[in-house]
C-alpha cells in the first residue's frame, strides 16, 4: 500500500488490520482487536468450538455481558422464563470453560454490550470491534471499524481472532450546518435513513462528517453510528478528535502514560485524507433538520414530526407502495393524519441507541417537574448498571418516578422484548430504540422511533410531540 | 457443509420488500441454545395469517424462496438462516440482500442469488400462475431457470467456490495461522485487552 495515496478513515483502519491480503477473488483476512459477546448469539458458537476441540485463541481480547434476556425488575430473583434462564446459564458456563471475562446480572459493569464497551474504555479509535449483534456499528463513533456478525462468524473470531472479509465500499454522509435547539443525533440518523432507505448503505461503511457531526458529543455520535445498520450499512464511523480523546482519557481500559501519548499520536492520523475519494456521497442540511419520527414498520419510513402520515398512493414503485399500505394497516394509521395527533400508550426510553447518561439527562431535563399524560405508561431503562448508578447520583431516578414513570435495571429490555418488557397487541409506543419492525417490541405492538427529547415531550402530552411543543 | 451445485425445487413467491430478520424469526425463538429445530419458528407471525404463502399448497413444500428487495435486513441473528434451512429452503432469490444475512447464509450452505427486479417479477408470474412450478438455481453456470425465464444471477466468486466445495471457513483461515501469530507480535501495547485492570 502506497502511504502517499490519500485514504479514507475506513481504509486506514482496514489496511492496519490486514493479516493476509486476499488474492484471486479470496477475501482479505482482517485481525479483530476486540470481540464483544452476549448470551443470544454465542451458545452455538461455543458449541462449535467444543465439537472441533478448539480453544478461544485470545480470551484477553474477548469480553462478555448479559443483556438481551435479563429482567429489568427483581434482578436478584431467579429468571422466570426457563429458556431465558438456560441461555444466561449457558453463557456463564461457556465463559468459565473458555476463560472469558463475563459481567453478569448484578455486576456493576453489566449492561447492554454496546454501552459497556465504550464505558470501560475498551472501545477506542483505530481498532476493529465485532460482536454477534448488528448494532456493533455503535463503536464506530470512536473511529473504530465495528460491525455485527452472525454466529458462525462469532465462532470464527473465537477460534482465530480474524475474519475473512471483502473490503467495504465507502460513503460519506456529510451533515453541514448546526442543529437547532431540540434537534438531536437521533433526528440526524432518522433523516439519513429516510433519505437513503433501508438498503441504501448496503455494502458500504458510512463515514459521518461535517460541522453538525463534529459538534456532537460521543453519546450523540454513538446514536448515529448505532443506526448505520438500519440504512443497510455494516458500519458507520466518525473520525476521532479531541471530543473522542477527552471521553476516553482515564477510563479503566484506556491506554495510560506513554501508551496514551503513542495512541493519541496515531489516532490523530486517522481522519480521512484531503483528496481521498468516497464511492458515494450524501449531504444533509443540518440547519433545516426537525425532530423526526417513523410512521411505518421499517426505520426508513420516517418524516419530520410536523408532517402528516404519508399516502401510499403517492409512492410510484408498486412494491414500495404495497409495503407502505401494509405498514399503515399494521400501524393502525390513516394517511393524512397529522403525526402530532397520534396518541401513544407507552413511552420507552432506553436501548443501545439512546440509554447513555447524556440521553437520560436530556430526557429528565424535559420531564422535570411535569406529569406523565393520563393513560400513558413510561419505562426508563438505563444502558448499564453503571449508567443507572450515575443517573441515580444525579437524581434522575427521582425525576422519572415523580413524573409517574418506572425506573428500571439495565438491559436491552423493550427494544426487542426478549425479556418480559413487551408491548401488548395493538399498543402504540414512542420508543428511543432503533427498530420499528412488526412485532419488534411485542407481538402486535406498534413502534414509533423517536429521540429522547421527543419521547419526553410525548410522555407529557400523550400524543407524538416535539420538544418545541412543551417549552 | 455439503457440496452444492444445482438446486431444483418448488418456487415460493414472497411478494414483500424489506423482509427483516425479526419477521423471518421473531426474537422469542432466539432463546434456544441449539442450532437446529427452528422450522416452526420461520415466519411464525405471518404463518398465523391463513392466506400467507406458506399456508397454501403446494407452496408449503417449497425449497426456493423468491422475495422482494432488501431481504434479511435488521438483526444479525443467524437463526434466520437456520429457520429457512430447517424449514427446507435451499436457496433465496431476491434483487438485494442485507449484508449480514447474506454472509450468514453463505456460512450455512443457503444459496442467495441476486437477480434484477424484473426477473423476480417474471419468476413471481411463473410460479403464481402455475403453482408448484420448480425453480432451478445452478451455481456452476450461475443461472436461475423457471419456466420460460432464464437469468444469470450474481454471487461472489469466493462464496460460490466455498459452497461448491463445501468448505469450512475456520479450516480455511487456519491455513494462515502463522501469519496471524506474526501479526500479533506487532500489536501495539495501547490496543485494548479485556483482562481485569488494577
XYZ file of C-alpha atoms in Angstrom, chain B residues 11-142:
132
model
C -40.646 -21.849 -6.010
C -42.391 -19.794 -3.328
C -43.352 -16.207 -4.227
C -42.942 -13.877 -1.251
C -44.248 -10.591 -2.627
C -42.816 -8.401 0.073
C -39.901 -5.994 0.236
C -37.794 -5.237 3.328
C -38.351 -8.647 4.903
C -36.387 -8.113 8.109
C -34.971 -10.905 10.243
C -37.493 -10.141 13.008
C -40.169 -11.330 10.519
C -38.113 -14.346 9.412
C -37.791 -15.391 13.059
C -39.180 -13.382 15.996
C -36.926 -12.711 18.976
C -38.703 -15.132 21.310
C -37.160 -18.049 19.373
C -33.634 -16.767 19.878
C -33.551 -18.046 23.428
C -32.652 -21.553 22.376
C -29.075 -22.720 22.697
C -29.270 -25.274 19.877
C -28.598 -24.780 16.175
C -31.416 -26.890 14.704
C -35.156 -27.341 15.049
C -36.148 -23.799 14.048
C -38.577 -24.832 11.245
C -41.698 -23.930 13.237
C -40.285 -20.502 14.027
C -39.862 -19.492 10.368
C -42.148 -16.517 9.546
C -44.023 -17.523 12.696
C -46.190 -14.395 12.900
C -47.065 -14.319 9.209
C -47.874 -18.032 9.199
C -50.758 -17.257 11.547
C -52.423 -15.439 8.616
C -54.411 -18.164 6.760
C -53.582 -16.836 3.298
C -49.839 -16.486 3.937
C -47.995 -18.137 1.082
C -46.528 -20.997 3.134
C -50.054 -21.930 4.276
C -51.068 -22.598 0.680
C -50.430 -25.775 -1.272
C -48.200 -26.631 -2.979
C -46.083 -23.712 -1.756
C -45.727 -25.210 1.715
C -43.323 -27.758 0.231
C -41.198 -25.095 -1.471
C -37.411 -25.065 -1.339
C -36.638 -21.910 -3.351
C -37.895 -18.631 -1.887
C -38.351 -15.719 -4.290
C -38.588 -12.418 -2.406
C -38.677 -8.655 -2.929
C -35.719 -6.364 -2.460
C -33.765 -5.875 0.794
C -34.362 -9.354 2.144
C -32.867 -10.130 5.558
C -32.424 -6.588 6.896
C -32.039 -5.766 10.578
C -30.733 -8.038 13.285
C -27.633 -10.173 12.711
C -29.389 -13.292 14.052
C -28.095 -16.323 12.146
C -31.225 -18.037 13.456
C -32.965 -16.526 10.408
C -30.801 -18.679 8.157
C -31.201 -21.731 10.389
C -35.005 -21.309 10.286
C -35.074 -21.079 6.483
C -32.745 -24.069 6.201
C -34.617 -26.151 8.790
C -37.921 -25.466 7.010
C -36.361 -26.874 3.848
C -35.320 -23.830 1.872
C -32.085 -24.298 -0.031
C -31.996 -21.017 -1.925
C -33.395 -17.489 -1.724
C -33.668 -15.303 -4.816
C -34.037 -11.518 -4.420
C -32.905 -8.278 -6.072
C -30.857 -7.298 -2.988
C -29.939 -8.842 0.353
C -28.769 -7.298 3.605
C -25.020 -7.878 4.049
C -25.021 -9.751 7.349
C -27.855 -12.056 6.297
C -26.070 -12.864 3.060
C -22.830 -13.595 4.876
C -24.607 -15.850 7.361
C -26.315 -17.737 4.520
C -23.004 -18.470 2.856
C -21.693 -19.995 6.081
C -24.670 -22.353 6.341
C -24.989 -23.522 2.754
C -28.102 -21.453 1.999
C -27.644 -20.096 -1.504
C -28.567 -16.418 -2.007
C -28.960 -15.460 -5.650
C -29.238 -11.815 -6.683
C -31.193 -11.151 -9.872
C -32.644 -7.892 -11.261
C -36.093 -6.816 -10.055
C -37.767 -7.512 -13.398
C -36.512 -11.107 -13.267
C -38.026 -11.533 -9.802
C -41.302 -10.157 -11.199
C -41.222 -12.653 -14.079
C -40.447 -15.585 -11.778
C -43.279 -14.481 -9.464
C -45.517 -14.509 -12.561
C -44.475 -18.075 -13.472
C -44.826 -19.582 -10.007
C -48.074 -17.770 -9.199
C -49.706 -18.692 -12.489
C -48.657 -22.330 -12.207
C -48.277 -23.120 -8.513
C -45.753 -25.862 -7.978
C -43.531 -24.742 -10.823
C -39.954 -25.568 -9.991
C -37.103 -23.103 -9.927
C -33.561 -24.226 -10.675
C -30.562 -22.389 -9.295
C -27.348 -23.583 -10.913
C -24.160 -22.485 -9.155
C -21.935 -23.949 -11.844
C -23.404 -21.841 -14.639
C -24.674 -19.084 -12.302
